[in-house]
Coordinates of C-alpha atoms (C1' of nucleotides) in Angstrom, one line a residue:
Chain A
X190 CA -5.0 9.8 1.8
X191 CA -1.8 11.6 3.0
X192 CA -3.9 14.8 2.6
X193 CA -6.3 13.6 5.3
X194 CA -3.6 12.5 7.7
X195 CA -2.1 16.0 7.5
X196 CA -5.5 17.6 7.9
X197 CA -6.2 15.3 10.8
X198 CA -3.0 16.3 12.6
X199 CA -3.4 20.0 11.8
X200 CA -6.9 19.9 13.1
X201 CA -5.3 19.6 16.6
X202 CA -3.0 22.5 16.3
X203 CA -0.7 24.2 13.7
X204 CA 2.5 22.4 12.8
X205 CA 5.5 22.6 10.5
X206 CA 6.3 20.0 7.9
X207 CA 9.0 18.5 10.1
X208 CA 6.6 18.3 13.0
X209 CA 4.1 16.4 10.9
X210 CA 6.9 14.1 9.6
X211 CA 8.0 13.2 13.1
X212 CA 4.4 12.9 14.3
X213 CA 3.7 10.5 11.5
X214 CA 6.9 8.5 12.2
X215 CA 5.7 8.0 15.7
X216 CA 2.2 7.1 14.8
X217 CA 0.5 6.9 11.5
X218 CA 3.6 5.7 9.7
X219 CA 2.8 2.3 11.1
X220 CA -0.2 2.2 8.9
X221 CA 0.6 4.8 6.3
X222 CA 4.1 5.4 5.1
X223 CA 5.2 8.7 3.5
X224 CA 8.5 10.3 2.6
X225 CA 9.2 13.8 3.8
X226 CA 9.5 14.8 0.2
X227 CA 5.9 13.9 -0.2
X228 CA 4.8 15.6 3.0
X229 CA 6.3 18.9 2.0
X230 CA 4.9 18.9 -1.5
X231 CA 1.5 17.8 -0.3
X232 CA 1.5 20.7 2.2
X233 CA 2.3 23.2 -0.6
X234 CA -0.4 21.8 -2.8
X235 CA -2.9 21.9 0.0
X236 CA -2.1 25.5 0.7
X237 CA -2.6 26.3 -3.0
X238 CA -6.0 24.5 -2.8
X239 CA -7.0 26.6 0.2
X240 CA -7.0 23.8 2.7
X241 CA -4.1 25.3 4.7
X242 CA -2.5 28.6 5.4
X243 CA 1.2 29.0 6.3
X244 CA 3.4 31.4 8.1
X245 CA 7.2 31.6 8.4
X246 CA 8.5 31.3 12.0
X247 CA 11.8 32.9 12.7
X248 CA 12.9 31.9 16.2
X249 CA 16.4 32.7 17.2
X250 CA 18.5 29.5 17.8
X251 CA 16.6 27.4 15.3
X252 CA 16.3 27.1 11.5
X253 CA 13.5 28.8 9.6
X254 CA 10.3 26.9 9.8
X255 CA 7.1 27.1 7.9
X256 CA 4.1 26.5 10.1
X257 CA 0.8 25.3 8.6
X258 CA -2.7 26.1 9.9
X259 CA -5.8 24.3 8.8
X260 CA -8.4 26.6 7.2
X261 CA -12.2 26.3 7.4
X262 CA -12.2 24.8 4.0
X263 CA -9.6 22.2 5.2
X264 CA -11.7 21.4 8.3
X265 CA -14.8 20.9 6.1
X266 CA -12.8 18.6 3.8
X267 CA -11.6 16.5 6.7
X268 CA -15.0 16.3 8.2
X269 CA -16.6 15.3 4.8
X270 CA -14.0 12.5 4.5
X271 CA -14.4 11.2 8.0
X272 CA -18.2 11.3 7.6
X273 CA -18.3 9.2 4.5
X274 CA -17.9 5.7 5.9
X275 CA -15.6 3.3 4.2
X276 CA -17.7 0.5 2.7
X277 CA -14.9 -1.6 1.2
X278 CA -11.9 -3.3 2.6
X279 CA -8.7 -1.4 2.5
X280 CA -6.4 -2.4 -0.2
X281 CA -3.4 -4.4 0.9
X282 CA 0.1 -4.4 -0.4
X283 CA 2.7 -6.6 1.2
X284 CA 5.9 -7.2 -0.7
X285 CA 7.0 -9.9 1.7
X286 CA 3.9 -12.0 1.0
X287 CA 4.6 -11.7 -2.7
X288 CA 8.1 -13.0 -2.1
X289 CA 6.7 -15.8 0.0
X290 CA 4.2 -16.7 -2.6
X291 CA 7.0 -17.3 -5.2
X292 CA 9.5 -18.8 -2.8
X293 CA 9.0 -22.3 -4.2
X294 CA 11.3 -21.2 -7.0
X295 CA 14.1 -20.3 -4.5
X296 CA 16.9 -21.9 -2.6
X297 CA 15.6 -23.2 0.7
X298 CA 18.5 -21.8 2.9
X299 CA 18.1 -18.5 1.2
X300 CA 14.4 -18.3 2.0
X301 CA 15.0 -19.2 5.6
X302 CA 17.6 -16.5 5.9
X303 CA 15.2 -13.9 4.7
X304 CA 12.4 -15.1 6.9
X305 CA 14.7 -15.0 9.9
X306 CA 15.7 -11.4 9.0
X307 CA 12.1 -10.4 8.8
X308 CA 11.4 -12.1 12.1
X309 CA 14.1 -10.0 13.7
X310 CA 12.7 -6.8 12.2
X311 CA 9.2 -7.6 13.4
X312 CA 10.5 -8.3 16.9
X313 CA 12.2 -4.9 16.9
X314 CA 9.1 -3.2 15.7
X315 CA 7.0 -5.0 18.4
X316 CA 9.5 -3.8 21.1
X317 CA 9.1 -0.2 19.9
X318 CA 5.3 -0.5 20.0
X319 CA 5.4 -2.0 23.4
X320 CA 7.5 0.8 24.8
X321 CA 5.4 3.4 23.1
X322 CA 3.2 5.9 24.8
X323 CA 0.7 7.7 22.6
X324 CA 0.6 10.6 25.1
X325 CA 4.1 11.5 23.7
X326 CA 2.2 12.7 20.6
X327 CA 0.8 15.5 22.6
X328 CA 2.8 18.7 23.0
X329 CA 3.9 19.1 26.7
X330 CA 1.9 22.3 27.3
X331 CA -1.5 20.7 26.3
X332 CA -3.5 19.8 29.5
X333 CA -5.4 16.4 29.6
X334 CA -9.0 17.0 28.9
X335 CA -11.8 14.4 28.3
X336 CA -11.7 15.3 24.6
X337 CA -8.0 14.6 24.4
X338 CA -8.5 11.3 26.3
X339 CA -11.2 10.4 23.8
X340 CA -8.8 11.1 20.9
X341 CA -6.1 9.0 22.7
X342 CA -8.5 6.1 23.0
X343 CA -8.5 5.8 19.3
X344 CA -4.8 6.4 19.0
X345 CA -4.2 3.5 21.4
X346 CA -6.6 1.3 19.5
X347 CA -4.5 1.7 16.4
X348 CA -1.3 1.0 18.5
X349 CA -3.0 -2.1 19.8
X350 CA -3.7 -3.2 16.2
X351 CA 0.0 -2.6 15.4
X352 CA 1.1 -4.8 18.3
X353 CA -1.2 -7.6 17.3
X354 CA -0.1 -7.4 13.7
X355 CA 3.5 -7.7 14.7
X356 CA 2.7 -10.7 16.9
X357 CA 0.9 -12.3 14.0
X358 CA 3.8 -11.8 11.7
X359 CA 6.3 -13.2 14.2
X360 CA 4.1 -16.3 14.9
X361 CA 3.6 -16.8 11.2
X362 CA 7.3 -16.4 10.5
X363 CA 8.2 -18.9 13.3
X364 CA 5.8 -21.5 11.9
X365 CA 6.9 -20.9 8.4
X366 CA 10.6 -21.1 9.2
X367 CA 10.0 -24.4 11.1
X368 CA 8.0 -25.8 8.3
X369 CA 10.6 -24.9 5.7
X370 CA 13.4 -26.2 7.8
X371 CA 11.8 -29.6 8.2
X372 CA 11.5 -30.0 4.4
Chain B
X280 CA 6.4 -5.1 -7.7
X281 CA 3.5 -5.9 -10.0
X282 CA 6.2 -6.7 -12.6
X283 CA 7.5 -9.5 -10.4
X284 CA 4.1 -10.9 -9.7
X285 CA 3.5 -11.2 -13.4
X286 CA 6.9 -12.7 -14.0
X287 CA 6.3 -15.1 -11.2
X288 CA 3.1 -16.4 -12.7
X289 CA 4.4 -16.4 -16.3
X290 CA 7.4 -18.5 -15.1
X291 CA 4.9 -21.3 -14.5
X292 CA 3.4 -21.2 -18.0
X293 CA 2.3 -18.7 -20.7
X294 CA -0.9 -16.7 -19.9
X295 CA -3.1 -13.9 -21.2
X296 CA -3.7 -10.6 -19.3
X297 CA -7.1 -11.8 -18.3
X298 CA -5.7 -15.1 -17.0
X299 CA -3.2 -13.1 -14.9
X300 CA -5.9 -10.8 -13.7
X301 CA -8.1 -13.7 -12.5
X302 CA -5.1 -15.6 -11.0
X303 CA -4.2 -12.5 -9.0
X304 CA -7.8 -12.0 -7.9
X305 CA -7.7 -15.6 -6.5
X306 CA -4.4 -15.3 -4.8
X307 CA -1.9 -12.4 -4.8
X308 CA -4.7 -9.8 -4.7
X309 CA -5.0 -10.6 -1.0
X310 CA -1.6 -9.1 -0.5
X311 CA -1.1 -7.0 -3.7
X312 CA -4.0 -5.3 -5.4
X313 CA -3.8 -4.2 -9.1
X314 CA -6.4 -3.0 -11.5
X315 CA -6.7 -4.8 -14.9
X316 CA -5.7 -1.5 -16.5
X317 CA -2.4 -1.6 -14.7
X318 CA -1.8 -5.3 -15.6
X319 CA -2.4 -4.8 -19.3
X320 CA -0.1 -1.7 -19.5
X321 CA 2.5 -3.4 -17.4
X322 CA 2.5 -6.4 -19.7
X323 CA 3.0 -4.2 -22.8
X324 CA 5.8 -2.4 -21.0
X325 CA 7.5 -5.6 -20.1
X326 CA 7.3 -6.9 -23.6
X327 CA 8.9 -3.6 -24.8
X328 CA 11.6 -4.2 -22.2
X329 CA 12.2 -7.7 -23.5
X330 CA 11.0 -9.5 -20.3
X331 CA 8.1 -11.1 -22.2
X332 CA 7.1 -12.1 -25.7
X333 CA 3.5 -12.2 -26.9
X334 CA 1.4 -14.0 -29.4
X335 CA -2.2 -13.6 -30.5
X336 CA -4.5 -16.6 -30.0
X337 CA -7.5 -16.8 -32.4
X338 CA -9.6 -19.7 -31.1
X339 CA -13.1 -20.0 -32.6
X340 CA -15.9 -19.3 -30.1
X341 CA -13.9 -17.0 -27.9
X342 CA -12.6 -13.5 -28.2
X343 CA -9.1 -12.7 -29.3
X344 CA -6.5 -13.2 -26.7
X345 CA -2.9 -12.1 -26.3
X346 CA -0.8 -14.7 -24.6
X347 CA 2.4 -13.7 -22.9
X348 CA 5.5 -15.9 -22.5
X349 CA 8.4 -15.1 -20.2
X350 CA 11.8 -14.7 -21.9
X351 CA 15.2 -15.6 -20.6
X352 CA 15.7 -12.0 -19.7
X353 CA 12.5 -12.0 -17.8
X354 CA 13.4 -15.2 -16.0
X355 CA 16.8 -13.7 -15.0
X356 CA 15.1 -10.6 -13.8
X357 CA 12.7 -12.6 -11.6
X358 CA 15.6 -14.7 -10.2
X359 CA 17.6 -11.6 -9.4
X360 CA 14.7 -10.1 -7.5
X361 CA 14.0 -13.3 -5.6
X362 CA 17.7 -13.8 -4.8
X363 CA 18.0 -10.3 -3.3
X364 CA 16.6 -10.8 0.2
X365 CA 14.4 -8.1 1.7
X366 CA 16.1 -6.5 4.6
X367 CA 13.5 -4.0 5.6
X368 CA 9.9 -4.4 6.7
X369 CA 7.3 -4.0 4.0
X370 CA 5.6 -0.6 3.9
X371 CA 2.1 -0.7 5.2
X372 CA -0.8 1.4 4.0
X373 CA -4.1 0.8 5.7
X374 CA -6.8 3.5 5.2
X375 CA -9.1 2.0 7.8
X376 CA -6.4 2.5 10.5
X377 CA -6.0 6.1 9.4
X378 CA -9.7 6.6 9.8
X379 CA -9.7 4.9 13.2
X380 CA -6.8 7.1 14.3
X381 CA -8.8 10.3 13.7
X382 CA -12.1 8.9 14.9
X383 CA -12.1 10.8 18.1
X384 CA -13.3 13.8 16.0
X385 CA -16.3 11.8 14.8
X386 CA -19.8 11.0 15.9
X387 CA -19.8 7.8 18.0
X388 CA -22.7 6.0 16.3
X389 CA -21.2 6.8 13.0
X390 CA -17.9 5.2 14.0
X391 CA -19.6 2.1 15.2
X392 CA -21.6 1.7 12.0
X393 CA -18.4 1.9 10.0
X394 CA -16.6 -0.6 12.3
X395 CA -19.5 -3.0 12.0
X396 CA -19.5 -2.7 8.2
X397 CA -15.8 -3.5 8.2
X398 CA -16.4 -6.4 10.5
X399 CA -18.9 -7.8 8.0
X400 CA -16.5 -7.4 5.1
X401 CA -13.7 -9.2 7.0
X402 CA -16.0 -12.0 7.9
X403 CA -16.9 -12.4 4.2
X404 CA -13.2 -12.4 3.3
X405 CA -12.4 -15.0 5.9
X406 CA -15.2 -17.2 4.7
X407 CA -13.8 -16.9 1.1
X408 CA -10.3 -17.8 2.4
X409 CA -11.6 -20.7 4.4
X410 CA -13.3 -22.2 1.4
X411 CA -10.4 -21.6 -0.9
X412 CA -8.2 -24.3 -2.4
X413 CA -4.9 -23.2 -3.8
X414 CA -4.9 -26.2 -6.1
X415 CA -7.5 -24.3 -8.1
X416 CA -4.8 -22.0 -9.3
X417 CA -3.3 -24.8 -11.3
X418 CA -4.7 -25.5 -14.7
X419 CA -6.5 -28.9 -14.8
X420 CA -4.1 -30.6 -17.2
X421 CA -1.1 -30.1 -15.0
X422 CA -0.2 -33.2 -13.0
X423 CA 0.8 -33.0 -9.4
X424 CA 4.6 -33.2 -9.0
X425 CA 6.8 -32.8 -6.0
X426 CA 7.9 -29.4 -7.5
X427 CA 4.3 -28.2 -7.7
X428 CA 3.6 -29.4 -4.2
X429 CA 6.6 -27.4 -3.1
X430 CA 5.2 -24.3 -4.8
X431 CA 1.8 -25.0 -3.2
X432 CA 3.3 -25.2 0.2
X433 CA 4.3 -21.5 -0.1
X434 CA 0.9 -20.6 -1.7
X435 CA -0.8 -22.1 1.3
X436 CA 1.5 -20.3 3.7
X437 CA 0.3 -17.0 2.3
X438 CA -3.3 -18.1 2.4
X439 CA -2.7 -19.0 6.1
X440 CA -1.4 -15.5 6.7
X441 CA -4.5 -14.1 5.0
X442 CA -6.8 -16.1 7.3
X443 CA -4.9 -15.0 10.4
X444 CA -4.9 -11.5 9.3
X445 CA -8.7 -11.6 8.8
X446 CA -9.2 -13.1 12.2
X447 CA -7.0 -10.4 13.7
X448 CA -9.1 -7.7 12.1
X449 CA -12.3 -9.3 13.3
X450 CA -11.1 -9.6 16.8
X451 CA -9.8 -6.1 16.9
X452 CA -13.0 -4.7 15.4
X453 CA -15.1 -6.7 18.0
X454 CA -13.1 -5.3 20.8
X455 CA -13.1 -1.8 19.4
X456 CA -16.8 -1.8 18.8
X457 CA -17.5 -3.0 22.4
X458 CA -15.1 -0.4 23.8
X459 CA -16.7 2.4 21.8
X460 CA -20.2 1.3 22.7
X461 CA -19.5 1.3 26.4
X462 CA -18.3 4.9 26.1
Chain C
dT199 C1' 38.1 22.0 16.1
dT200 C1' 36.2 19.2 13.2
dT201 C1' 33.1 15.7 12.3
dG202 C1' 28.8 13.7 12.5
dA203 C1' 24.1 13.6 13.9
dA204 C1' 19.9 15.8 14.2
dT205 C1' 16.9 19.5 12.7
dA206 C1' 14.6 21.6 8.8
dT207 C1' 13.2 22.2 4.0
dG208 C1' 13.0 21.6 -0.3
dT209 C1' 13.3 19.9 -5.9
dC210 C1' 12.7 16.6 -9.4
dA211 C1' 12.3 12.9 -12.8
dA212 C1' 10.4 8.7 -13.1
dA213 C1' 7.4 5.0 -11.8
dA214 C1' 3.2 3.3 -10.0
dG215 C1' -1.5 3.4 -9.2
dT216 C1' -6.3 5.1 -9.8
dG217 C1' -10.7 4.8 -11.8
dA218 C1' -13.5 6.2 -15.3
dC219 C1' -14.4 5.4 -20.1
dA220 C1' -14.7 2.4 -24.2
dT221 C1' -15.5 -1.7 -27.0
dA222 C1' -17.2 -6.2 -28.4
dG223 C1' -18.4 -11.1 -28.5
dG224 C1' -20.5 -15.1 -25.8
dT225 C1' -23.8 -17.3 -22.7
dC226 C1' -27.9 -18.0 -20.4
dA227 C1' -32.2 -17.2 -18.5
dA228 C1' -36.7 -14.8 -18.3
Chain D
dT10 C1' -35.2 -11.4 -27.9
dT11 C1' -33.8 -8.6 -24.8
dG12 C1' -31.1 -7.6 -21.1
dA13 C1' -27.7 -8.9 -17.9
dC14 C1' -23.4 -10.8 -17.0
dC15 C1' -19.0 -12.7 -18.1
dT16 C1' -15.0 -12.8 -21.0
dA17 C1' -11.4 -10.0 -22.9
dT18 C1' -8.7 -5.9 -23.9
dG19 C1' -7.6 -1.7 -24.0
dT20 C1' -6.9 4.0 -23.4
dC21 C1' -6.1 8.0 -20.7
dA22 C1' -5.8 11.9 -17.7
dC23 C1' -4.7 12.4 -13.3
dT24 C1' -2.8 11.7 -8.7
dT25 C1' 0.3 9.6 -5.8
dT26 C1' 4.5 7.7 -4.5
dT27 C1' 9.4 6.9 -4.9
dG28 C1' 13.9 7.8 -3.8
dA29 C1' 17.8 10.4 -5.0
dC30 C1' 19.9 14.9 -4.8
dA31 C1' 20.5 19.3 -2.5
dT32 C1' 21.2 22.7 1.2
dA33 C1' 21.8 25.1 5.7
dT34 C1' 21.9 25.4 10.7
dT35 C1' 22.6 23.7 15.5
dC36 C1' 24.6 21.0 19.0
dA37 C1' 27.4 17.7 21.3
dA38 C1' 31.1 14.7 21.4
dA39 C1' 35.8 13.3 20.1

DNA sequence: TTTGAATATGTCAAAAGTGACATAGGTCAA
DNA sequence: TTGACCTATGTCACTTTTGACATATTCAAA
């Protein structure tokens, strides 16, 4: 999966591992988390496999960077993945729900503390999403074309999903906290 | 994580790998997916580590089963995990959102087909959740006590989260389909 | 001037997850 | 009685993910 995210971004324009890491933190990390260690190793592997090519950039006044460019093979791989529709539901992993499921075995006050902390974190995340502009993902020199607006339509749809998800979590936590408090 | 789910279930009463697998499919799989291969290997590993003990059951008229029982060490491990509150947000991985994010590069009709298929799957899942009774997780011979009702309160909270999540997905897909259709 | 934050890139061992392959008995209906 | 499906348990090679450790530069503030 990470492979396709990296291909997807590099299909727009060449980028370094750090660029990709920050791009992901501002966008896809909300629905696909990856450590920078994984991104760098994945890029190396993808270059070995011929999906990417790389070039060292030595600008003065900035550290050495390795910039990756998608190859035709990489582009074909991305297209093949996008063209094969997903016919199952995505697999979910949510540690907080696991904890909630087994919370009957726990001290009530302790459970409430945790739920409140989670609520706070979801509020913060929602605030970030609400202040977020997907246009920031674009490099400043790129002019707005209908194609890019079309891309951004989908970026904004995923952002919208993120906001709704955070609201759902907050509402669920509010109700759960109230229900646990009232015995 | 899987380890704690298995400990959580085995803390109720001893079970076989298959029992755990089916229990998970009916409950925690909605927020934590695991293959049976992973469950069986995890159980072996946990026995090695002293968290579980096992015993072969040879009932006539049924295949050989291995039943696992939680040990005191396992119980302590579970308690320690439950007692340490989660102070970050759970990490999300959602392949469908990754696909949506990069859907600007795809054929419109193709995207709509995929979104419609996803919508159908989420409707099915919601119907399953709405017909689901958490009490079915309990073995028939167990009487209903206040303790078990307390456990079930949390089980039902996670089911409620699941229903809301499915409705969110359906609503989001409906709106996204409409928006993509109307250019 | 030094300290800390941000930029930038990596390695690595270990753990977790994937999904195909394999086996075998029981039940039930066509 | 044959085939399909469910129960029940596993192996295994491979990929992915985790999270700690490591390093070096730049820039701004204290």
